[in-house]
Amino acid sequence: MSTIDKTAAGVANFADDTVGASKVVNGFARKIFPDHWSFMLGEVTLYSFVILLLTGTFLTFFYEPSAAETVYQGNYVPLVGQHVSEAYESTLRLSFDIRGGLLMRQIHHWAALVFVAATVVHMARVFFTGAFRKPREVNWVIGSILAILAVVEGFTGYSLPDDLLSGTGIRIADAIILAVPVVGSYISFFLFGGEFPGTDFIPRFFTIHILLLPAIILALVAVHLMLVVVHKHTQYPGPGRTEDNVVGFPLFPVYMAKAGGFFFIVFGVIAALGALVQINAIWAYGAYDPSPVTAGSQPDWYMGWADGAVRLMPGWLEFEAFGYTFSFNILTALIICGVMVVAGIVYPWIEQAATGDRREHHLLDRPRNQPTRTGLGVMALTLYGLLWISGGNDIIAHMLGLSINDITRLLRVGIFAFPALAFVITKRICLGLQRKDREKALHGRETGRIVRLPHGEFIEVHAPLTDLERWTLVQHDSLRPMEIEDRVDAGNPDTLFGKVQRRLSKFYFEDRVEPVTPAELAASHHDHHSELESAHADELDRADNPAIGTSQTLHG
């Protein structure tokens, strides 16, 4: 045994003797994780956060979190001699004077965008597949809080360079804060250290960005992963998969090797973006000055929907009463965003009230088998998309040569009409797909081959499904609207909760497609055999008489 092996063995024995590490490592290494491409979305979120921590550490060595004025004397000639803040000057120095500084800045910015995007897409996957159901409601809330913190972390981060674009965003944020009744002005004074912009907000944003929010996010990520281990990972329905087991690969060595390789793939893609695709060119905007406003200024994509909500509100919603100014044009936008966020957080309990289902669920749903949930999700995404488009209404009007007023009016109508339309269309599509699955389970896969039987009838020959294919189509439960006599977990119908619960249940499950029953499967299996026998007899007739066979068989 070499010296290294002896040292490693000694360290392992010491850890085992002191904290019982072998039991922990052995049990954790044997933890089974299912394998599916959609589960990598959560990994992208985790890995991009790790990249943010690494690159952010590098940037803090050179960034100066100060709004004090200085004269720029760096390598970017067009700004030499300009009076700028120390924060802006240090960011320019990072970009042009520090070797690798611009690359690190751009990797950090791209990683932030990927982090927020991966978080949102991961939560969408969890929502549409029902992975938030019992016992994972708390993990869903943690994920929702992480998404909110990711947005706030991104906002404080791109505000730190103190350039004209980020300063404009901070000015909008200050206006939104001031619109909060009673306490808005106090919050603004506390955050900015007095009247906007002040000199205190950069150090405070810096502290929030590099200490407070990362610590909270790191703690929530740890709790999130711990709950994933405790509850075991969800999995898609398949052979041998039940609510009581997990079919997949052990954490070590298979999953660890795959996860390690995937981390470097994510790192490589984000590094390539940072090296090849320019983003946040602060030298093109100049230092922040409260007097001008950048024409066509746009926030990062994850803040666009909130900006769009503000842009859609009509100006007459701001008025004065009792000596105070009520800015409901901004406050209403805040309420819309807040309602969307709160509804998303509490959704697991809303669906639980509609179903009355208190069972644990470890198998995921096919989105088509939950048409109401899928419709609500698409409706929310449609509303989000319309608000996001509204955040760029000036750019759209300029690029397409349209009237910005016409675009705003269309979007004001659209936020009421298009989400509702998206819900109806999505639900109809899901129900149609369920009917198609039902026909496929009963009659097999369409082959496009049409055969004329001896008595003159034309039929299409269907290919039989495998047991796995058929099971995938019939394995789901079909819930019915809640009834008093057959639902012992239903609320008292005489109470307000009971009435709301039954209305919710009717809304969710009134339109449904019943899954195939075993009796129907047996009957269709018998009919399919008869069909095959007739087709086979027809094949024999064609073999005996080729001329007749040519006239009796059509290929679709």
XYZ file of C-alpha atoms in Angstrom:
556
model
C 0.000 0.000 0.000
C 1.380 3.386 -0.993
C 1.750 6.350 1.332
C -1.248 8.097 -0.257
C -3.422 5.017 0.231
C -2.361 4.740 3.858
C -3.097 8.425 4.461
C -6.512 8.162 2.828
C -7.331 5.026 4.823
C -6.290 6.759 8.031
C -8.480 9.782 7.327
C -11.428 7.510 6.466
C -10.992 5.481 9.654
C -10.781 8.664 11.739
C -13.992 10.037 10.163
C -15.747 6.721 10.683
C -14.670 6.469 14.321
C -15.656 10.039 15.193
C -18.892 10.676 13.262
C -19.810 7.289 11.778
C -19.076 8.516 8.257
C -19.177 5.062 6.662
C -22.889 4.594 7.428
C -23.767 8.040 6.066
C -21.632 7.692 2.946
C -22.729 4.134 2.283
C -26.410 4.949 2.651
C -26.168 8.122 0.588
C -24.049 6.507 -2.132
C -26.709 3.825 -2.618
C -29.505 6.364 -2.970
C -31.318 5.658 -6.236
C -32.123 8.453 -8.670
C -34.343 7.944 -11.750
C -33.043 8.833 -15.185
C -34.912 11.292 -17.428
C -33.747 14.289 -19.443
C -36.203 16.688 -17.762
C -34.593 16.064 -14.367
C -31.455 17.779 -15.688
C -33.258 21.138 -15.544
C -32.794 21.217 -11.776
C -29.141 20.318 -12.240
C -28.650 23.229 -14.641
C -30.051 25.518 -11.934
C -27.652 24.147 -9.332
C -24.593 24.212 -11.589
C -25.225 27.751 -12.836
C -25.486 28.867 -9.198
C -22.097 27.271 -8.493
C -20.671 29.145 -11.495
C -22.149 32.367 -10.110
C -20.407 31.801 -6.779
C -17.048 31.106 -8.447
C -17.088 34.029 -10.869
C -18.675 36.352 -8.317
C -15.809 35.678 -5.910
C -13.335 36.750 -8.602
C -15.267 39.954 -9.341
C -15.433 41.034 -5.688
C -11.610 41.254 -5.608
C -11.670 44.182 -8.045
C -15.084 45.825 -7.723
C -15.367 48.986 -5.617
C -18.864 49.325 -4.069
C -18.880 53.094 -3.756
C -20.910 55.918 -5.311
C -18.174 58.449 -4.558
C -17.168 60.505 -7.578
C -13.851 59.970 -9.349
C -12.270 60.783 -12.715
C -11.826 57.884 -15.105
C -8.237 57.438 -16.373
C -8.379 53.890 -17.733
C -7.781 52.277 -21.114
C -11.208 53.028 -22.634
C -10.343 56.294 -24.373
C -13.863 57.694 -25.070
C -14.533 57.959 -21.314
C -11.121 59.234 -20.184
C -11.525 62.372 -18.075
C -15.220 61.738 -17.359
C -16.534 62.165 -13.823
C -17.967 58.799 -12.809
C -18.665 56.837 -9.653
C -16.016 54.549 -8.216
C -18.361 51.604 -8.830
C -18.567 52.413 -12.546
C -14.814 53.107 -12.754
C -13.933 49.780 -11.106
C -16.295 47.918 -13.464
C -14.614 49.549 -16.470
C -11.225 48.623 -15.005
C -12.448 45.034 -14.642
C -13.509 45.051 -18.275
C -10.438 46.665 -19.903
C -7.490 46.533 -17.482
C -7.785 43.265 -15.533
C -6.711 40.213 -17.526
C -9.726 37.955 -17.937
C -11.954 40.469 -16.167
C -14.363 41.044 -19.047
C -14.648 37.293 -19.627
C -15.470 36.749 -15.950
C -18.034 39.570 -16.008
C -19.778 38.122 -19.019
C -19.692 34.543 -17.702
C -21.181 35.844 -14.456
C -23.947 37.707 -16.277
C -24.793 34.796 -18.568
C -24.772 32.400 -15.612
C -27.267 34.670 -13.850
C -29.596 34.602 -16.844
C -29.289 30.816 -17.149
C -29.833 30.410 -13.388
C -33.139 32.281 -13.424
C -34.265 30.652 -16.685
C -33.426 27.138 -15.481
C -35.241 27.807 -12.197
C -38.410 28.899 -14.008
C -38.331 26.015 -16.521
C -37.610 23.510 -13.743
C -40.618 24.755 -11.772
C -42.758 24.562 -14.910
C -41.757 20.896 -15.283
C -42.634 20.269 -11.644
C -46.005 21.986 -12.097
C -47.122 20.275 -15.295
C -46.128 16.796 -14.062
C -47.686 17.220 -10.598
C -44.404 16.794 -8.714
C -45.602 19.360 -6.143
C -48.226 17.032 -4.635
C -48.012 15.510 -1.177
C -45.471 15.137 0.399
C -43.595 17.801 -1.639
C -45.698 20.891 -0.936
C -42.975 22.437 1.246
C -40.360 21.798 -1.420
C -42.600 23.570 -3.939
C -42.805 26.595 -1.631
C -39.017 26.539 -1.225
C -38.618 26.417 -5.002
C -41.008 29.359 -5.407
C -39.063 31.392 -2.854
C -35.818 30.481 -4.625
C -37.257 31.763 -7.915
C -38.225 35.074 -6.279
C -34.814 35.417 -4.617
C -33.092 34.621 -7.923
C -34.931 37.519 -9.572
C -34.051 39.919 -6.723
C -30.449 38.701 -6.746
C -30.233 39.317 -10.478
C -31.713 42.794 -10.124
C -29.278 43.839 -7.390
C -26.413 42.370 -9.410
C -26.972 44.212 -12.670
C -27.597 47.422 -10.677
C -24.073 47.427 -9.231
C -22.081 48.757 -12.258
C -23.887 52.121 -11.867
C -24.162 52.662 -15.610
C -27.001 54.551 -17.295
C -29.045 51.414 -18.062
C -28.876 49.934 -14.562
C -29.480 53.360 -13.018
C -32.653 53.718 -15.066
C -33.823 50.365 -13.712
C -33.131 51.460 -10.149
C -35.068 54.674 -10.783
C -38.079 52.619 -11.902
C -37.710 50.409 -8.815
C -37.697 53.508 -6.612
C -40.891 54.750 -8.283
C -42.549 51.370 -7.636
C -41.460 51.482 -3.981
C -42.805 55.023 -3.585
C -46.177 53.855 -4.924
C -46.664 51.594 -1.894
C -49.205 53.348 0.365
C -48.084 54.790 3.726
C -44.707 53.056 3.996
C -43.369 53.542 0.452
C -41.425 56.723 1.135
C -39.924 55.264 4.327
C -38.718 52.164 2.480
C -37.201 54.331 -0.272
C -35.367 56.550 2.223
C -34.080 53.523 4.097
C -32.871 51.771 0.935
C -31.224 54.779 -0.693
C -30.122 56.614 2.456
C -32.263 59.657 1.662
C -33.502 61.126 -1.599
C -32.844 59.096 -4.726
C -30.212 58.293 -5.856
C -28.076 59.073 -2.830
C -24.691 57.467 -2.163
C -25.661 54.584 0.103
C -27.554 52.308 -2.255
C -24.493 50.803 -4.001
C -22.823 49.564 -0.776
C -26.193 48.290 0.451
C -27.011 46.546 -2.813
C -23.502 45.073 -2.791
C -23.967 43.670 0.708
C -27.376 42.247 -0.227
C -25.994 40.802 -3.467
C -22.860 39.065 -2.210
C -23.771 38.189 1.400
C -27.433 38.186 2.345
C -29.159 36.702 -0.708
C -26.479 34.114 -1.592
C -26.503 32.841 1.993
C -30.291 32.493 1.972
C -30.281 30.852 -1.468
C -27.517 28.448 -0.447
C -29.419 27.469 2.692
C -32.672 26.941 0.775
C -30.894 24.900 -1.908
C -29.444 22.671 0.833
C -32.885 22.188 2.410
C -34.395 21.568 -1.031
C -31.873 18.836 -1.850
C -32.251 17.312 1.617
C -36.019 17.047 1.117
C -35.454 15.439 -2.289
C -33.418 12.735 -0.548
C -35.904 12.350 2.319
C -38.991 12.128 0.093
C -37.148 10.189 -2.650
C -37.104 11.442 -6.204
C -40.262 11.442 -8.300
C -40.276 9.315 -11.441
C -42.311 8.895 -14.591
C -44.597 5.843 -14.824
C -42.916 2.815 -16.341
C -42.126 -0.884 -15.937
C -41.681 -1.843 -12.294
C -42.219 1.727 -11.089
C -44.705 2.189 -8.280
C -45.511 4.722 -5.572
C -43.314 2.706 -3.199
C -40.036 2.381 -5.107
C -37.579 4.258 -7.334
C -36.141 2.713 -10.486
C -32.849 4.247 -11.603
C -29.152 4.403 -10.868
C -27.273 4.691 -7.556
C -25.759 8.039 -6.661
C -22.258 6.561 -6.643
C -20.639 5.835 -8.996
C -23.124 6.109 -11.883
C -25.038 9.274 -11.047
C -21.997 11.110 -9.679
C -20.087 10.459 -12.911
C -22.988 11.632 -15.068
C -23.616 14.688 -12.895
C -19.937 15.630 -12.901
C -19.766 15.426 -16.672
C -22.953 17.429 -17.051
C -21.566 20.161 -14.759
C -18.613 20.678 -17.084
C -20.948 20.739 -20.083
C -23.025 23.513 -18.454
C -19.851 25.352 -17.451
C -18.497 25.038 -20.982
C -21.678 26.344 -22.625
C -21.898 29.343 -20.275
C -18.158 30.059 -20.715
C -18.617 29.933 -24.506
C -21.503 32.399 -24.239
C -19.360 34.684 -22.090
C -16.484 34.522 -24.573
C -18.443 34.847 -27.821
C -21.656 36.775 -27.075
C -21.293 40.283 -25.687
C -23.703 41.304 -22.958
C -24.142 44.374 -20.772
C -21.626 46.631 -22.535
C -21.696 49.331 -19.870
C -19.108 51.485 -21.675
C -21.651 52.049 -24.446
C -24.187 53.504 -21.992
C -21.960 55.715 -19.885
C -22.153 56.434 -16.179
C -25.513 56.923 -14.516
C -26.961 60.407 -14.481
C -30.418 60.919 -12.936
C -31.393 63.553 -15.510
C -31.416 61.567 -18.815
C -33.302 58.368 -19.468
C -31.925 55.821 -21.885
C -34.150 55.552 -24.969
C -35.337 51.977 -25.466
C -33.909 50.825 -22.140
C -34.811 47.219 -21.339
C -34.200 45.249 -18.145
C -32.933 41.689 -18.090
C -35.611 39.289 -19.299
C -36.742 38.133 -15.859
C -37.706 41.706 -14.865
C -39.462 42.437 -18.151
C -42.885 41.171 -17.051
C -43.001 43.498 -14.027
C -41.925 46.436 -16.195
C -44.569 45.427 -18.742
C -47.298 45.349 -16.090
C -46.441 48.949 -15.167
C -46.472 50.043 -18.814
C -49.949 48.608 -19.385
C -51.604 50.563 -16.579
C -53.466 53.716 -17.715
C -52.334 57.046 -16.284
C -55.766 58.015 -14.921
C -55.320 55.453 -12.149
C -53.098 58.003 -10.367
C -55.052 60.614 -8.429
C -54.870 62.800 -5.310
C -57.204 62.475 -2.316
C -57.035 63.646 1.315
C -53.750 65.379 0.608
C -52.053 62.185 -0.641
C -51.161 60.909 -4.088
C -52.456 57.429 -4.862
C -50.453 55.862 -7.701
C -52.718 52.942 -8.518
C -51.289 52.857 -12.024
C -48.125 51.398 -10.458
C -49.738 49.777 -7.432
C -52.158 47.786 -9.620
C -49.219 46.366 -11.556
C -47.653 45.318 -8.261
C -50.907 43.674 -7.212
C -51.124 41.724 -10.483
C -47.562 40.438 -10.095
C -48.144 39.651 -6.431
C -51.366 37.732 -7.118
C -49.592 35.628 -9.762
C -46.736 34.812 -7.385
C -48.972 34.018 -4.387
C -51.312 31.879 -6.517
C -48.313 29.887 -7.720
C -47.018 29.349 -4.187
C -50.327 28.100 -2.737
C -51.391 26.108 -5.811
C -50.636 22.659 -4.287
C -53.274 23.271 -1.635
C -55.756 24.639 -4.192
C -55.519 21.439 -6.224
C -55.612 19.343 -3.059
C -58.873 21.048 -2.096
C -60.306 20.317 -5.552
C -59.322 16.643 -5.513
C -59.718 15.902 -1.816
C -56.672 13.702 -2.347
C -54.416 13.320 0.714
C -52.342 10.416 -0.616
C -48.613 10.587 -1.260
C -47.664 10.743 -4.924
C -44.270 9.687 -6.244
C -45.283 8.897 -9.829
C -45.567 11.865 -12.184
C -48.524 12.754 -14.376
C -48.590 13.080 -18.120
C -49.746 16.705 -18.656
C -52.484 15.559 -21.037
C -54.029 13.474 -18.257
C -54.536 16.611 -16.135
C -56.174 18.964 -18.644
C -57.345 21.605 -16.165
C -53.968 21.884 -14.452
C -52.189 22.006 -17.809
C -54.633 24.633 -19.056
C -54.051 26.785 -15.971
C -50.294 26.502 -16.432
C -50.467 27.555 -20.078
C -52.827 30.374 -19.099
C -50.293 31.670 -16.553
C -47.456 31.409 -19.083
C -49.562 33.291 -21.641
C -50.244 36.102 -19.177
C -46.553 36.215 -18.275
C -45.622 36.331 -21.968
C -48.018 39.194 -22.684
C -46.640 41.223 -19.775
C -43.115 40.442 -20.959
C -43.958 41.619 -24.487
C -45.451 44.778 -23.021
C -42.108 45.482 -21.364
C -40.661 45.950 -24.858
C -43.603 47.736 -26.481
C -41.450 50.728 -27.471
C -38.848 48.498 -29.163
C -41.581 46.522 -30.952
C -43.252 49.721 -32.164
C -39.945 51.106 -33.431
C -38.762 47.919 -35.158
C -42.127 47.128 -36.808
C -43.134 50.701 -37.579
C -46.315 50.436 -35.504
C -48.033 52.802 -33.102
C -46.988 52.224 -29.502
C -50.468 53.326 -28.412
C -52.115 50.686 -30.610
C -49.776 48.011 -29.268
C -50.532 49.035 -25.674
C -54.300 49.007 -26.284
C -54.094 45.573 -27.901
C -52.121 44.205 -24.960
C -54.566 45.735 -22.459
C -57.351 43.752 -24.087
C -55.102 40.750 -24.650
C -54.226 40.205 -20.965
C -57.907 39.436 -20.344
C -58.754 37.584 -23.564
C -55.660 35.611 -24.574
C -54.971 33.779 -21.268
C -58.607 32.616 -21.099
C -58.440 31.530 -24.735
C -55.176 29.694 -24.079
C -56.798 27.832 -21.167
C -59.766 26.674 -23.245
C -57.643 25.620 -26.230
C -55.092 23.786 -24.073
C -57.782 21.921 -22.154
C -59.502 20.886 -25.391
C -56.185 19.672 -26.817
C -55.480 17.603 -23.697
C -58.941 16.022 -23.787
C -58.480 15.270 -27.480
C -55.140 13.609 -26.800
C -56.767 11.529 -24.062
C -59.450 10.352 -26.496
C -56.755 9.476 -29.009
C -54.870 7.511 -26.320
C -58.071 5.703 -25.440
C -58.682 4.668 -29.052
C -55.047 3.635 -29.389
C -55.208 1.493 -26.243
C -58.379 -0.239 -27.436
C -57.612 -0.736 -31.104
C -53.822 -0.481 -31.458
C -51.614 1.713 -33.554
C -52.833 2.948 -36.933
C -50.856 1.440 -39.807
C -52.445 3.246 -42.746
C -53.150 -0.119 -44.373
C -56.755 -0.603 -45.514
C -58.110 -4.054 -46.326
C -61.403 -4.997 -48.004
C -63.025 -8.022 -46.388
C -64.709 -10.776 -48.442
C -68.162 -9.323 -47.797
C -67.067 -5.909 -49.114
C -66.346 -4.015 -45.872
C -63.195 -1.866 -45.730
C -61.218 -1.841 -42.476
C -57.866 -0.418 -41.400
C -55.497 -2.968 -39.930
C -54.141 -1.772 -36.571
C -50.813 -2.936 -35.199
C -51.092 -4.303 -31.639
C -49.410 -2.379 -28.833
C -46.871 -3.871 -26.505
C -47.854 -4.312 -22.872
C -45.623 -1.367 -21.923
C -47.152 0.945 -24.530
C -50.692 -0.013 -23.518
C -49.937 0.320 -19.813
C -48.602 3.852 -20.313
C -51.928 4.840 -21.877
C -54.212 3.341 -19.212
C -52.275 3.584 -15.929
C -53.526 7.008 -14.777
C -56.406 7.692 -12.407
C -59.473 9.611 -13.557
C -60.932 11.741 -10.791
C -64.595 12.704 -10.801
C -66.280 15.820 -9.391
C -66.548 15.504 -5.634
C -69.755 13.935 -4.333
C -70.927 13.700 -0.729
C -71.825 10.040 -0.847
C -68.551 8.736 -2.312
C -65.952 11.082 -0.893
C -65.409 10.676 2.828
C -62.684 13.334 2.723
C -65.003 15.946 1.204
C -65.763 19.003 3.291
C -69.133 19.682 4.869
C -71.346 20.864 1.966
C -73.158 23.326 4.239
C -69.971 25.294 5.006
C -68.362 27.895 2.766
C -65.272 25.693 2.379
C -67.405 22.715 1.362
C -69.238 24.751 -1.273
C -66.015 26.202 -2.676
C -64.410 22.770 -2.630
C -67.201 21.257 -4.710
C -67.171 24.124 -7.190
C -63.431 23.676 -7.581
C -63.854 19.937 -8.028
C -66.509 20.467 -10.691
C -64.293 22.998 -12.465
C -61.364 20.576 -12.491
C -63.053 17.295 -13.367
C -66.431 17.948 -15.011
C -64.811 17.568 -18.452
C -62.937 14.284 -18.472
C -62.262 11.184 -20.527
C -62.705 7.924 -18.673
C -59.653 5.631 -18.887
C -59.975 2.233 -20.508
C -61.329 -0.450 -18.173
C -60.041 -4.055 -18.092
C -63.368 -5.262 -19.555
C -63.012 -2.883 -22.494
C -59.435 -4.017 -23.031
C -60.506 -7.674 -23.052
C -63.323 -6.967 -25.522
C -61.057 -4.958 -27.816
C -58.435 -7.709 -27.632
C -61.042 -10.224 -28.860
C -62.199 -7.880 -31.646
C -58.607 -7.270 -32.682
C -57.989 -11.007 -32.999
C -61.100 -11.308 -35.180
C -59.872 -8.430 -37.313
C -56.466 -10.028 -37.737
C -58.029 -13.363 -38.636
C -60.192 -11.698 -41.306
C -57.202 -9.793 -42.651
C -55.149 -12.986 -42.668
C -57.874 -14.831 -44.574
C -57.947 -11.973 -47.055
C -54.190 -12.251 -47.454
C -54.590 -15.935 -48.325
C -57.268 -15.090 -50.909
C -54.974 -12.543 -52.529
C -52.160 -15.049 -52.586
C -54.424 -17.486 -54.463
C -55.717 -14.820 -56.855
C -53.220 -11.951 -57.377
C -55.605 -10.028 -59.639
C -58.264 -9.858 -56.934
C -55.630 -8.995 -54.311
C -54.506 -5.970 -56.306
C -58.023 -4.578 -56.425
C -58.836 -5.312 -52.792
C -55.843 -3.825 -50.920
C -55.213 -0.098 -50.602
C -52.218 1.463 -48.888
C -52.693 4.821 -47.116
